[in-house]
CSV table of C-alpha atoms in Angstrom, one decimal:
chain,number,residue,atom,x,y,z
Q,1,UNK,CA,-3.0,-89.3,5.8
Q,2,UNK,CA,-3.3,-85.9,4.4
Q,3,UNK,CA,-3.1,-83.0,6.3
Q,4,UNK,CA,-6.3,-81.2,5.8
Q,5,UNK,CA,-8.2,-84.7,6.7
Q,6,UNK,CA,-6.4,-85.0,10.3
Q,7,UNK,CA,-7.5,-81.1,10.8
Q,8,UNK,CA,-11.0,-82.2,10.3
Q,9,UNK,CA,-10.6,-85.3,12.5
Q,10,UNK,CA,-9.2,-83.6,15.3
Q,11,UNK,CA,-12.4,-80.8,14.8
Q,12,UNK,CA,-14.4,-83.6,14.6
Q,13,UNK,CA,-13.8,-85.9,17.7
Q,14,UNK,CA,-12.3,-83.4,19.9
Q,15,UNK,CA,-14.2,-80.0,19.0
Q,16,UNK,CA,-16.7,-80.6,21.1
Q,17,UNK,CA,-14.4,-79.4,24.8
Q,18,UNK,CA,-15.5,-76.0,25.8
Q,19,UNK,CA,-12.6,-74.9,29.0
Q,20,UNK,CA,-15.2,-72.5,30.6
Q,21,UNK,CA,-16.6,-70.9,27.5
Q,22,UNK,CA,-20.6,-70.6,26.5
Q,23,UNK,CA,-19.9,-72.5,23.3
Q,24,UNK,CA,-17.9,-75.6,22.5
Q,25,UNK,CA,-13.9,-75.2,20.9
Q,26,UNK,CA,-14.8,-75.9,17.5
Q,27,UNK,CA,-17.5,-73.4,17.2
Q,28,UNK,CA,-15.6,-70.7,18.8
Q,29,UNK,CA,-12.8,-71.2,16.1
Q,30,UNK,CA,-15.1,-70.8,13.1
Q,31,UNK,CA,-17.0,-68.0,15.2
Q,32,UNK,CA,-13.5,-66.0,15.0
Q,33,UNK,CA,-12.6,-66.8,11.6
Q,34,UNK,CA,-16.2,-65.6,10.7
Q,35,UNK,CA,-15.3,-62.5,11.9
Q,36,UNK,CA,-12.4,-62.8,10.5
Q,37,UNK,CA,-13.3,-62.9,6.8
Q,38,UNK,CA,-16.0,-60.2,7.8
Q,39,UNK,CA,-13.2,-56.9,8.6
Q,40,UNK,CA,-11.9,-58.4,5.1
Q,41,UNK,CA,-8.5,-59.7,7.0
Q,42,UNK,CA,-5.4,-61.3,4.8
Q,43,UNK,CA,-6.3,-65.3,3.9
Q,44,UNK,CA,-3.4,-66.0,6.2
Q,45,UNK,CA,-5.2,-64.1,9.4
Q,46,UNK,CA,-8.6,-65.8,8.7
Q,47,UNK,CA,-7.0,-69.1,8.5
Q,48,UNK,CA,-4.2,-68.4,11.1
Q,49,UNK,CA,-7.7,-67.3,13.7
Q,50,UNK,CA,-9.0,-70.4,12.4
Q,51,UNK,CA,-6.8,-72.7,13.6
Q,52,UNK,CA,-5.9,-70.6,16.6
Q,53,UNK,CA,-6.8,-72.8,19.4
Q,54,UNK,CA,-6.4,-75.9,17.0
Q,55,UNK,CA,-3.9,-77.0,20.1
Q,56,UNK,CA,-6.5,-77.8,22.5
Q,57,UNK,CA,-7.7,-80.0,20.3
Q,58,UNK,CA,-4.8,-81.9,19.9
Q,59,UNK,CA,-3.8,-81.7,23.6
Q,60,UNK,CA,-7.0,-83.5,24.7
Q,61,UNK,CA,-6.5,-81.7,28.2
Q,62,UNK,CA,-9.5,-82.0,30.8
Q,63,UNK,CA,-11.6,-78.8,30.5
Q,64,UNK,CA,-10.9,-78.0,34.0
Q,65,UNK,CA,-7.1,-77.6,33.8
Q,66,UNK,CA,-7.5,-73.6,34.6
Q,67,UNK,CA,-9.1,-74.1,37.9
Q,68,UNK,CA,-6.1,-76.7,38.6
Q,69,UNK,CA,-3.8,-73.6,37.5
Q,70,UNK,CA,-2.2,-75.7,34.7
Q,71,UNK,CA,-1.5,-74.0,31.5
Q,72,UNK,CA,-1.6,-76.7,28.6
Q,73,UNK,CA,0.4,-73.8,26.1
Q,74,UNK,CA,-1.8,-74.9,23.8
Q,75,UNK,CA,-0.3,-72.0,21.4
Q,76,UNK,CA,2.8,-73.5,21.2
Q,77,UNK,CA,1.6,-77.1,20.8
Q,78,UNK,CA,-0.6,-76.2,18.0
Q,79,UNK,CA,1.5,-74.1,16.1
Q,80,UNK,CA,4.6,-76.5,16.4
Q,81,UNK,CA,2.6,-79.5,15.3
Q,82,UNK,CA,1.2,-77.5,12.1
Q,83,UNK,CA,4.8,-75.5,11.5
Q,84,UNK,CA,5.8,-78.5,8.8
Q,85,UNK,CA,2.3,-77.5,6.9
Q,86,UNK,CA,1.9,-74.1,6.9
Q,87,UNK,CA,3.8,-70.8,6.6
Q,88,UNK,CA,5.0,-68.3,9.5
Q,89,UNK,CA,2.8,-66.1,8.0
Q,90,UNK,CA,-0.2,-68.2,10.0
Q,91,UNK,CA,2.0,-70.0,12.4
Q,92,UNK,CA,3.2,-67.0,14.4
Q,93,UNK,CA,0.2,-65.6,15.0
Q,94,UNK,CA,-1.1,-68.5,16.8
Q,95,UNK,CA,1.5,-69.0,18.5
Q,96,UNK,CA,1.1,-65.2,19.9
Q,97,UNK,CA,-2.0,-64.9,20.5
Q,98,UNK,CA,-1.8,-65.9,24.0
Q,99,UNK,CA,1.0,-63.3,24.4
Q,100,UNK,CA,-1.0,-60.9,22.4
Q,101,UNK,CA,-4.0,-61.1,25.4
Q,102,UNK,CA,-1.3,-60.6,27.7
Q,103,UNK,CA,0.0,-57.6,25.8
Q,104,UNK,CA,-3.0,-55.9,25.2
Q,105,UNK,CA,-4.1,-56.6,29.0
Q,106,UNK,CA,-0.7,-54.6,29.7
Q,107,UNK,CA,-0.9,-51.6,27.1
Q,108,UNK,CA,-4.9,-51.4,26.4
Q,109,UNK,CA,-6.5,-49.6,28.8
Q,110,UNK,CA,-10.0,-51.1,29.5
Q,111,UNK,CA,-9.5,-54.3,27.7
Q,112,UNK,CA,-8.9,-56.7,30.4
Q,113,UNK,CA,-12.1,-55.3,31.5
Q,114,UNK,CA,-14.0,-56.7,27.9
Q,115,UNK,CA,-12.6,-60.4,28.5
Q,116,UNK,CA,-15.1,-63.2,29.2
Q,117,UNK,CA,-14.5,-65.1,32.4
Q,118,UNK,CA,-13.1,-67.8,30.9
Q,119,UNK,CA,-10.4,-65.8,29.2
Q,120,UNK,CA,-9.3,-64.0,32.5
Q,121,UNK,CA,-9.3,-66.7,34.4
Q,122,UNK,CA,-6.3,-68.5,31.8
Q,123,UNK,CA,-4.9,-64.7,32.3
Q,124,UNK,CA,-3.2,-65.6,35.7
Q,125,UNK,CA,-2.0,-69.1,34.5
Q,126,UNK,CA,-0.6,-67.9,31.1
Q,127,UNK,CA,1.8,-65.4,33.2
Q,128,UNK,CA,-0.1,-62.3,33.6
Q,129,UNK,CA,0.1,-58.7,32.1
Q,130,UNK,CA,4.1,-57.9,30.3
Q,131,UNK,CA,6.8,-56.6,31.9
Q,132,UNK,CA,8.0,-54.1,29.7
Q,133,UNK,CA,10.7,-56.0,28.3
Q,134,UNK,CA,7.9,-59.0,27.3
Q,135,UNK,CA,6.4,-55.7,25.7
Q,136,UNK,CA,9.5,-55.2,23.9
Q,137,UNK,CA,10.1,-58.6,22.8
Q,138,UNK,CA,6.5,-58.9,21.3
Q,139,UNK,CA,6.8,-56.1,19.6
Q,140,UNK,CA,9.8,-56.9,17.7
Q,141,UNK,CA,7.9,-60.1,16.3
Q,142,UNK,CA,7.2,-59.5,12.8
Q,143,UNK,CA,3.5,-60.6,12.8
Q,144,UNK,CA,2.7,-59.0,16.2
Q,145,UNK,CA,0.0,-57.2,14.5
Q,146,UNK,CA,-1.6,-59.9,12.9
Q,147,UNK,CA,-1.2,-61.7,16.6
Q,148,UNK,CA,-3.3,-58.8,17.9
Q,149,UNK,CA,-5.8,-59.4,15.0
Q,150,UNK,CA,-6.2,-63.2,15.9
Q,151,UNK,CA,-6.8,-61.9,19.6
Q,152,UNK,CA,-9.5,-59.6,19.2
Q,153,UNK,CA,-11.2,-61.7,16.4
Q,154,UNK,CA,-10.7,-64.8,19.3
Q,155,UNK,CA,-12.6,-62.5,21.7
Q,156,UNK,CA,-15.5,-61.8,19.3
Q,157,UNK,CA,-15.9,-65.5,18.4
Q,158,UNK,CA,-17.8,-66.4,21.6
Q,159,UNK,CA,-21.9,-66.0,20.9
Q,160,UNK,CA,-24.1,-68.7,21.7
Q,161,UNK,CA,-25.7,-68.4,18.3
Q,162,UNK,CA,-24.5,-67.1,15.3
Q,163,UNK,CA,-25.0,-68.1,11.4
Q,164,UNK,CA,-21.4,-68.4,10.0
Q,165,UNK,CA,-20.1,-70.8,6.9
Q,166,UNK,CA,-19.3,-74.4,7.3
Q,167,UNK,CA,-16.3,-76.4,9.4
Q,168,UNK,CA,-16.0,-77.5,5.3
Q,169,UNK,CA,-15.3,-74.0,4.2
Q,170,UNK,CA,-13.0,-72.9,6.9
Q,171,UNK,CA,-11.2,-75.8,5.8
Q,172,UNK,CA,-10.8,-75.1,2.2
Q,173,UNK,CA,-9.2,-72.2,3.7
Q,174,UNK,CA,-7.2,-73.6,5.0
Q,175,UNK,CA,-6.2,-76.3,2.7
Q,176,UNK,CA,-5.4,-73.3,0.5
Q,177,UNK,CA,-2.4,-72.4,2.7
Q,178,UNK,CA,-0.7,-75.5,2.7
Q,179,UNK,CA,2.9,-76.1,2.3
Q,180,UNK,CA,3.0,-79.5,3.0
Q,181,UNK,CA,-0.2,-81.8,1.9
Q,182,UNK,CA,0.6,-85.0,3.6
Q,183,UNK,CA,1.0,-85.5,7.3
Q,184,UNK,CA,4.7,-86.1,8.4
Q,185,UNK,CA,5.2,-89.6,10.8
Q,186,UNK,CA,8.1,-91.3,11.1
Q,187,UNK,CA,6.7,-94.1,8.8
Q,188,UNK,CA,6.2,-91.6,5.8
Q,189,UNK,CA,9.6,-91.0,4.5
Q,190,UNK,CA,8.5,-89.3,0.9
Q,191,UNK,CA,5.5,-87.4,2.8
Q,192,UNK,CA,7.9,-84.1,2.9
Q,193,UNK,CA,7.8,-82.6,-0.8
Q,194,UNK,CA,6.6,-79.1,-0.5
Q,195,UNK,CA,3.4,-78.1,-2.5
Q,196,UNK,CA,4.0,-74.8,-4.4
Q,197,UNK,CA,1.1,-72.7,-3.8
Q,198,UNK,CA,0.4,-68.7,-3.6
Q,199,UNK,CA,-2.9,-69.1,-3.4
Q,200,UNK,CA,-2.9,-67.8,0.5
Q,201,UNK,CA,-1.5,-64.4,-0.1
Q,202,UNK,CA,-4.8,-63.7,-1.7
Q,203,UNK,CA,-7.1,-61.5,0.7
């Protein structure tokens, strides 16, 4: 199975959860990678905000695991299951965009304030504002700054109706990026041969 096509499944049968938001998963993710594209962001940030909560499909979790205080760390299980496929460039944003709410909760005056319910509500459960070593420690990851970028376009990406390009487009973004075309399983022994592609370094 190739990659690209068990994306679109997983948008397709499980994009529909919401975990407290207005508007379901998968319309929240192209709503951020609309806006994205639209402050003229790197390919690998529109796809990297794209994919962002790409975990929570994946996970299947009910969408009522924040009031049960669980925290699925859905960042981490979306960006390890797409690490074979894509490059750190998009990978370690999403997995630090979590820790990039929790940083800019910490060293943004006023922003915790901006946050839909939802979002501080998964605050508490996802460990709260930094200590100033966490602050540290984020900082020193070299796509912090593109984390941050994922995070604010993730909090813009949350209107009840809004005209933005296709699941199909966001995909051909992302299909773009690809280091690895054909999904890994422990069946597929000559699925790991590495596509050769700069085509995402193009803004």
């Amino acid at each position: 199975m190739k990659v690209i096509d068990f994306i679109h499944q997983q948008f397709i049968e499980n994009g529909h959860v919401a975990y407290g938001e207005r508007i379901s998963m998968a319309e929240h993710m192209m709503q951020s990678a609309y806006f994205a594209e639209k402050k003229n962001s790197t390919r690998e940030v529109v796809v990297a905000t794209f994919l962002h909560d790409f975990g929570h499909l994946i996970l299947g979790l009910p969408e009522d695991i924040t009031k049960n205080g669980i925290d699925g760390f859905h960042e981490d299980i979306g960006a390890d299951f797409l690490r074979p496929y894509l490059p750190s460039s998009i990978l370690d944003p999403i997995q630090l965009h979590v820790a990039a709410k929790r940083y800019l909760c910490t060293v943004k005056p006023g922003y915790m304030a901006k946050l839909s319910q939802a979002s501080k509500d998964t605050l508490h459960v996802q460990g709260g504002t930094m200590s100033d070593r966490e602050v540290h420690l984020f900082e020193a990851e070299t796509y912090y700054k593109d984390a941050i970028q994922v995070r604010l376009f993730d909090d813009l990406g949350k209107e009840e109706a809004l005209t933005h390009p296709s699941l199909d487009y966001y995909l051909a973004l992302t299909e773009q990026c690809l280091t690895q075309a054909v999904l890994i399983s422990n069946n597929n022994t000559n699925a790991a041969t590495p596509l050769h592609t700069d085509s995402c370094s193009s803004s």
